[in-house]
Short mmCIF file of C-alpha atoms in Angstrom, two decimals:
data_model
loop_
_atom_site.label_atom_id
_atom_site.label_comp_id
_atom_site.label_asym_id
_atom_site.label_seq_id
_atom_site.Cartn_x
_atom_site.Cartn_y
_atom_site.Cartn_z
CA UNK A 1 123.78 -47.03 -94.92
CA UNK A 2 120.77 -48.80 -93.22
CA UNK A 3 117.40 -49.18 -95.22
CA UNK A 4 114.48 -46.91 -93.87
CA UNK A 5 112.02 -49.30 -92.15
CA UNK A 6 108.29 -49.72 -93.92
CA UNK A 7 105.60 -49.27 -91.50
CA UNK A 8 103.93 -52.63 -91.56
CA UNK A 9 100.00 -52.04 -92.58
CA UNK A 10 97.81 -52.48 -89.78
CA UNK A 11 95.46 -55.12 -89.45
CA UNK A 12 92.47 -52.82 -89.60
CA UNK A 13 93.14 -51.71 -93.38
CA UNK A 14 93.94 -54.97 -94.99
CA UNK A 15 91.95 -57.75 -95.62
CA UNK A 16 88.33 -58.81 -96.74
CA UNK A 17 85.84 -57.18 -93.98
CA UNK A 18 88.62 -55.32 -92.04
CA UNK A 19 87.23 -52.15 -90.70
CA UNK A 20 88.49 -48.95 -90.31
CA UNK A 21 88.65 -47.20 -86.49
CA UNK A 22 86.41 -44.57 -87.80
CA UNK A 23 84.45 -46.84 -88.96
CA UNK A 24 84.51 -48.87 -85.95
CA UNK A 25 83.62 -46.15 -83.88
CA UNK A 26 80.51 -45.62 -86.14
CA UNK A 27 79.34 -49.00 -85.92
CA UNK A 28 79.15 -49.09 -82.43
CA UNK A 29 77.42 -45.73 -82.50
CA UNK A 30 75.14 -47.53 -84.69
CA UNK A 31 74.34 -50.38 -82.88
CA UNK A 32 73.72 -48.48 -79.38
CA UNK A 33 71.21 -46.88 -81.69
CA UNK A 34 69.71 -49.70 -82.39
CA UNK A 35 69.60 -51.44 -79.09
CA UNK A 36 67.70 -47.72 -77.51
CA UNK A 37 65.18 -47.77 -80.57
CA UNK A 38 64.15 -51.01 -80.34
CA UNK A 39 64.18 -50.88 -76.11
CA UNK A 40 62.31 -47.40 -76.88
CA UNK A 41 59.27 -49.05 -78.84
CA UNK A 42 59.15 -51.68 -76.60
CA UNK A 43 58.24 -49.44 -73.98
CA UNK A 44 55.78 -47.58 -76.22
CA UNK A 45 53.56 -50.62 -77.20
CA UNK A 46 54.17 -52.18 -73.77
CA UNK A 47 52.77 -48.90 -72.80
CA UNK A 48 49.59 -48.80 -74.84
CA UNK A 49 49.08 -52.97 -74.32
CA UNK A 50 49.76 -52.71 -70.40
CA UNK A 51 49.80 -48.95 -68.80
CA UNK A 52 49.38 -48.20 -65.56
CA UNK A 53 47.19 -51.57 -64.69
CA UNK A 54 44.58 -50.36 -68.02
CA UNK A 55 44.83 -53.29 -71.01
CA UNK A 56 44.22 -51.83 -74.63
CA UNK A 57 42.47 -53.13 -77.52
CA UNK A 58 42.93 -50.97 -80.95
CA UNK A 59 40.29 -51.37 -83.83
CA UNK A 60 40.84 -49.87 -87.02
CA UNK A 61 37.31 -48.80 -88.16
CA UNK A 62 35.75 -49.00 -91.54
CA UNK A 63 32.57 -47.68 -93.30
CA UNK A 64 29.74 -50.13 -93.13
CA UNK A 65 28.64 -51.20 -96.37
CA UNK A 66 24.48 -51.35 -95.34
CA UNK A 67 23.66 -47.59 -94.30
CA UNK A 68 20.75 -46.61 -95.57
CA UNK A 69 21.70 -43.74 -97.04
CA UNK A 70 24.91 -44.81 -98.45
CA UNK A 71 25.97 -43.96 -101.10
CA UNK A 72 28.22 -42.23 -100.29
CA UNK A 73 29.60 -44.86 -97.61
CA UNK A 74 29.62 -44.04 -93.62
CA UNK A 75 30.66 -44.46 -90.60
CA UNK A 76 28.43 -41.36 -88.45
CA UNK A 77 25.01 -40.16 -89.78
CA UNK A 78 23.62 -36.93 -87.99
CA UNK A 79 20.92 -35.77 -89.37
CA UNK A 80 20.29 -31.87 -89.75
CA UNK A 81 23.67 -31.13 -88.34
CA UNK A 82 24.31 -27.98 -90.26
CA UNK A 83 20.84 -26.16 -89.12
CA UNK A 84 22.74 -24.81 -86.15
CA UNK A 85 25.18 -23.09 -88.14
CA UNK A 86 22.74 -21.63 -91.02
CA UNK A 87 23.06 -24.72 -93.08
CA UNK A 88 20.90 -27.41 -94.79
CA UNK A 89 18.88 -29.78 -92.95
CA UNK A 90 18.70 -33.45 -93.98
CA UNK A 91 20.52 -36.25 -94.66
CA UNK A 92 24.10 -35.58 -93.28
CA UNK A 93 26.77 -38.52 -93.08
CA UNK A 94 30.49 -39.03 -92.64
CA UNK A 95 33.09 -41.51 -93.75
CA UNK A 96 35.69 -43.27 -91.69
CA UNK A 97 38.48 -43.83 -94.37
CA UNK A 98 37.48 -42.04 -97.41
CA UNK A 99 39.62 -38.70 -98.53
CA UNK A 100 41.74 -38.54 -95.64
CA UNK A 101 39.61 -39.67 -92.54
CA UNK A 102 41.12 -42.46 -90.32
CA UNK A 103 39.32 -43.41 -87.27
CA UNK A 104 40.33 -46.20 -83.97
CA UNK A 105 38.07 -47.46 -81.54
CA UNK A 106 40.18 -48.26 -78.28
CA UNK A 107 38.70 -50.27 -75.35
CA UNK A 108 40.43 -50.06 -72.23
CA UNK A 109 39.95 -52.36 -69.45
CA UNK A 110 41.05 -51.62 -65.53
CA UNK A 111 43.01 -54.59 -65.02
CA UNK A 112 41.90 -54.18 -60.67
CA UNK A 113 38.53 -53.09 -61.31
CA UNK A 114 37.44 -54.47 -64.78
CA UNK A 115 36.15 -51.25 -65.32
CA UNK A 116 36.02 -50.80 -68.91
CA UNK A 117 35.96 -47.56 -71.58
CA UNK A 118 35.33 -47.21 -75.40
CA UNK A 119 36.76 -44.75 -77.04
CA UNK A 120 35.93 -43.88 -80.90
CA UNK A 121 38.26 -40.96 -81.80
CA UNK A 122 40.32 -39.91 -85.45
CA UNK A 123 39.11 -38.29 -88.65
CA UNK A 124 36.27 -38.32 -90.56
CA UNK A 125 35.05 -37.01 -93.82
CA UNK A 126 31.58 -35.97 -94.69
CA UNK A 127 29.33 -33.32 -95.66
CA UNK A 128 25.15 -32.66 -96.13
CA UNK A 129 24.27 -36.28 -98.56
CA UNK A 130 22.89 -35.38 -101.68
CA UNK A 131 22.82 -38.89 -103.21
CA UNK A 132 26.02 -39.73 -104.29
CA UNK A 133 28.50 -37.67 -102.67
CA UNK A 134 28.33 -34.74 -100.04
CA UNK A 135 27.85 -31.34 -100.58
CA UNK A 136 27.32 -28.58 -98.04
CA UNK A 137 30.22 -28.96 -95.43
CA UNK A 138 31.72 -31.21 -97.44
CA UNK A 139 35.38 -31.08 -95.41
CA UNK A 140 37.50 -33.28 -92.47
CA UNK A 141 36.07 -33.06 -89.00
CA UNK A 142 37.76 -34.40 -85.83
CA UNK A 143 35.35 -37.03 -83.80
CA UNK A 144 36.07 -37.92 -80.45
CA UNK A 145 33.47 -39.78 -78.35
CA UNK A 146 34.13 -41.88 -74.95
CA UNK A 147 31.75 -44.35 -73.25
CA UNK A 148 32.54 -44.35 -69.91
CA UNK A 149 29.90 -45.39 -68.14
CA UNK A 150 27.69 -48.99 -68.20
CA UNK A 151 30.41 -50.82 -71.02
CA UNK A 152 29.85 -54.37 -70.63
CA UNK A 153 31.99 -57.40 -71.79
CA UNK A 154 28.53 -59.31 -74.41
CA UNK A 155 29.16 -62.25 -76.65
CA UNK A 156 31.64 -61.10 -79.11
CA UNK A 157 32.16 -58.31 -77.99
CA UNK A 158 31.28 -55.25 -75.79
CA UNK A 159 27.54 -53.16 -75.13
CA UNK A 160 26.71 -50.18 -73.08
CA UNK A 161 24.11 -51.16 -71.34
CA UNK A 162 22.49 -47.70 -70.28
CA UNK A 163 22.39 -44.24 -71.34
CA UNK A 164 24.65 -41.79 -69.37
CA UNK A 165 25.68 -37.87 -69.42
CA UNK A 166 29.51 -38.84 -69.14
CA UNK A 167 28.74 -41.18 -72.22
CA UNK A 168 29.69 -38.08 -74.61
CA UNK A 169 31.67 -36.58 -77.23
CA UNK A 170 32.01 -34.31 -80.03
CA UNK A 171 32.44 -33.55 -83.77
CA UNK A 172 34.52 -30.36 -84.28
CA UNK A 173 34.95 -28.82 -87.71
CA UNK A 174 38.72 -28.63 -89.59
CA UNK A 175 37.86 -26.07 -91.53
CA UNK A 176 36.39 -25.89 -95.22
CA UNK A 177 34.26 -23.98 -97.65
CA UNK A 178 31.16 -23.79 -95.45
CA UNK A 179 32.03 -24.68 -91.37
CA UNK A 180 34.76 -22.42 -90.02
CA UNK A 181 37.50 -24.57 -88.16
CA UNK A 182 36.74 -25.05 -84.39
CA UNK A 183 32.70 -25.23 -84.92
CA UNK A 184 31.86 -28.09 -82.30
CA UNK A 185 28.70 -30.33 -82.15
CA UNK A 186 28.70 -32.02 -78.83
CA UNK A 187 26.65 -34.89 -78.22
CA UNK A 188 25.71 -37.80 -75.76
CA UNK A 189 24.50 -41.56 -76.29
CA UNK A 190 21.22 -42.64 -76.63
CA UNK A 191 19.06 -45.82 -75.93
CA UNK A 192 16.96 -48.11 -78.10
CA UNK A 193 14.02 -50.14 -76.97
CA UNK A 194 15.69 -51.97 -74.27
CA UNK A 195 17.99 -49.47 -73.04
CA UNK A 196 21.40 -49.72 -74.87
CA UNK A 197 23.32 -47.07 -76.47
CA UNK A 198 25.54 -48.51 -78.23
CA UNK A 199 27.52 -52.27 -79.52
CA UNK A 200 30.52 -53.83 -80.71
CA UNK A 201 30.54 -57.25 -81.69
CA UNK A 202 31.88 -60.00 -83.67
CA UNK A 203 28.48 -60.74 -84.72
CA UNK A 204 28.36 -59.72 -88.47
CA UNK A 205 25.14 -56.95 -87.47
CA UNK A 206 23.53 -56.12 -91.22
CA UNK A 207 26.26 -57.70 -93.66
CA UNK A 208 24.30 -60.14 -94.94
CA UNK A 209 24.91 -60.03 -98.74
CA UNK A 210 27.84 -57.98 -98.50
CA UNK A 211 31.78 -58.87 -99.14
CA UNK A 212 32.30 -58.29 -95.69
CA UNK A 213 30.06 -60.86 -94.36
CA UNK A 214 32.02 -63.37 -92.65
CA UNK A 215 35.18 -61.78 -93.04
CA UNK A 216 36.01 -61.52 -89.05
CA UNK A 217 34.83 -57.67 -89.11
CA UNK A 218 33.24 -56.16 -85.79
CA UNK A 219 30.96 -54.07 -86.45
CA UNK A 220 29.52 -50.69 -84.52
CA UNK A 221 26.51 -49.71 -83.97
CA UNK A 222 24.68 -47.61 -81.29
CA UNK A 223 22.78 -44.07 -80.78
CA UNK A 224 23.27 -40.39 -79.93
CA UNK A 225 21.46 -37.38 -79.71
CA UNK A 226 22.63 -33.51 -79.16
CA UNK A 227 23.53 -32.64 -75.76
CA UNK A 228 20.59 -30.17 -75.75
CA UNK A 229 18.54 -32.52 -76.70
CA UNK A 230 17.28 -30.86 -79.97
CA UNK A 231 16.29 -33.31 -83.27
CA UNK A 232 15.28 -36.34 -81.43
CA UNK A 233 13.29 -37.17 -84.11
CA UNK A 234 16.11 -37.05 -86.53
CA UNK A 235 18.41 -40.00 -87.40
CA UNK A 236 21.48 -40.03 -85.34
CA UNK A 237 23.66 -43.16 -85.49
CA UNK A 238 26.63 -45.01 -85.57
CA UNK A 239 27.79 -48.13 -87.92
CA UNK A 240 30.95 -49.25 -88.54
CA UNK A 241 33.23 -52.08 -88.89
CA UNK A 242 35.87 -52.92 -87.25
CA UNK A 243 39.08 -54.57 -87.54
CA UNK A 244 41.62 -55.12 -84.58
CA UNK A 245 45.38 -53.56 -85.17
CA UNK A 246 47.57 -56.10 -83.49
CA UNK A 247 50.27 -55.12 -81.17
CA UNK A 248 53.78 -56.08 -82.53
CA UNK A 249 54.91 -59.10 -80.95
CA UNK A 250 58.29 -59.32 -78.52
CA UNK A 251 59.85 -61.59 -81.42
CA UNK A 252 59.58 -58.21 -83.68
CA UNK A 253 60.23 -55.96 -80.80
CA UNK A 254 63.50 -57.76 -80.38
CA UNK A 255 64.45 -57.73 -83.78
CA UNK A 256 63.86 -54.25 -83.95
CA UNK A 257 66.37 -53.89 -81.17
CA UNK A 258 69.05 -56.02 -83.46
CA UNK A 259 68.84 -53.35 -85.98
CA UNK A 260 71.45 -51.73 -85.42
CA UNK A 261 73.40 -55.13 -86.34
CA UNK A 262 72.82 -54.19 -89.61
CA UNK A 263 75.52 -51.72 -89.95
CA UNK A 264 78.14 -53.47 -88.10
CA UNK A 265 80.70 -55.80 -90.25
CA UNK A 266 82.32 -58.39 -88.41
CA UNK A 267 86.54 -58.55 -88.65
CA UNK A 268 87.10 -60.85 -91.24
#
C-alpha cells in the first residue's frame, strides 16, 4: 500500500519575511494608499503655493509684545466696540494665539499681473481690557479682513499705499456670555499721515527691548475705522508679528508618497 503524499509547504508560509497572500494583497492595498496620499498633498500644497497663476505666502501671526495697552497681549485693538451692542466703551483688544485664537496672514500675488492681496483671517480672542485681562465680551470672534486694493511689494516686505472701500473686513462674534453669535462689526482701512493703511515688514517696527527683537519676526501694523465711519477719534489698529509657515518641500512630499512602503515586507 502506497504512502499518502504530504503537501509540500508553500513558499509563502515558510521562511524569515515570507508573506502570506492575504497579506500580500494588503500590502499592496497599502502601498496604493500611500502612493494617492502622498500624490493627493502634493496637489494640495502645489495648490495653495501655485493655483491658478496666484503665488501664496502663509504667515503665522503672533501678538506684539509693545501695545500700549497690553497687558493683556494683542493682535487687534478697537476701541468702544461693544457701544453698538449696549456694551462698555473703552479700551477693547484681542489676542491672536491666546485661549484658542489662531490667526494667518496670506499674500497672494497674480503671477500675469503682479497684482497682489493680503489677507488677515482666523481666530481671535478678546474682550473690553480692564488691565490685566478682558472682561465684557470676553469670548472667540472670527476676523477676516482683505486688502485688495493699492498692496505694494516695500523693503521687507509689503504696504498699502492708499485707503480704499474694497480694503475691508469684519469681526463677527462666536458666541459668549455677553455678544450673541453672528453679531458682525464691519470695517474698512484707514490712512496715517502720508496715506498708508496698513504694513508688513521685516523691519522689527517697535521691538526694541523685547525678546523678539531680531528674531526674523514681521511685524503688522496699519489702521481701520467702522464702515460708517463712527469713533474716528477712537483707537483702531493693528500690530502683530509675523512668522512665515513654510510649504513642505518635494523631498517630504515624496516621502510622504513612500509611505505606504512602510507596511510592505519584502520576500525574504
Amino acid at each position: 500500500m502506497r504512502e499518502k503524499a504530504v503537501p509540500t509547504p508553500r513558499a509563502e508560509s515558510a521562511g524569515f519575511g515570507a508573506i502570506t497572500k492575504g497579506e500580500e494583497v494588503m500590502n499592496r492595498a497599502v502601498l496604493r494608499a500611500g502612493f494617492a496620499l502622498g500624490a493627493g498633498l502634493i496637489g494640495v500644497f502645489a495648490g495653495a503655493a501655485n493655483a491658478g497663476g496666484v503665488t501664496t505666502q502663509v504667515f503665522r501671526l503672533h501678538d506684539h509684545p509693545d501695545g500700549n495697552i497690553n497687558p493683556p497681549p494683542y493682535g487687534l485693538r478697537y476701541d468702544d466696540l461693544f457701544k453698538s451692542v449696549g456694551g462698555p466703551g473703552g479700551s477693547t483688544s484681542f489676542s491672536f494665539e491666546e485661549n484658542g485664537a489662531s490667526m494667518r496672514l496670506i499674500v497672494s500675488t497674480d503671477t500675469m499681473t503682479n497684482a497682489k492681496t493680503i489677507r488677515i483671517v482666523g481666530k481671535v480672542y478678546g474682550g473690553k481690557d480692564n488691565g490685566a485681562s478682558v472682561s465684557f465680551g470676553a469670548g472667540l470672534y472670527k476676523l477676516d479682513f482683505t486688502y485688495t486694493q493699492n498692496v505694494a511689494a516695500h523693503g521687507t516686505g509689503w504696504k498699502v499705499t492708499g485707503t480704499d472701500s474694497a480694503n475691508n473686513g469684519s469681526l463677527v462674534s462666536l458666541g459668549n456670555a455677553d455678544v450673541a453669535a453672528g453679531t458682525t462689526w464691519s470695517f474698512s482701512d484707514k490712512g496715517d499721515g502720508k496715506g498708508n493703511s496698513f504694513y508688513f515688514k521685516q523691519d522689527d517696527h517697535r521691538l526694541a527691548g523685547h525678546p523678539e527683537f531680531g528674531q526674523g519676526y514681521w511685524v503688522g501694523h496699519g489702521w481701520v475705522m467702522s464702515s460708517d465711519g463712527r469713533g474716528l477719534s477712537s483707537t483702531r489698529d493693528f500690530l502683530f508679528l509675523g512668522k512665515p509657515i513654510p510649504l513642505p518641500t518635494a523631498g517630504l512630499m515624496g516621502a510622504i508618497g513612500l509611505l505606504g512602503l512602510a507596511g510592505v515586507r519584502r520576500r525574504g
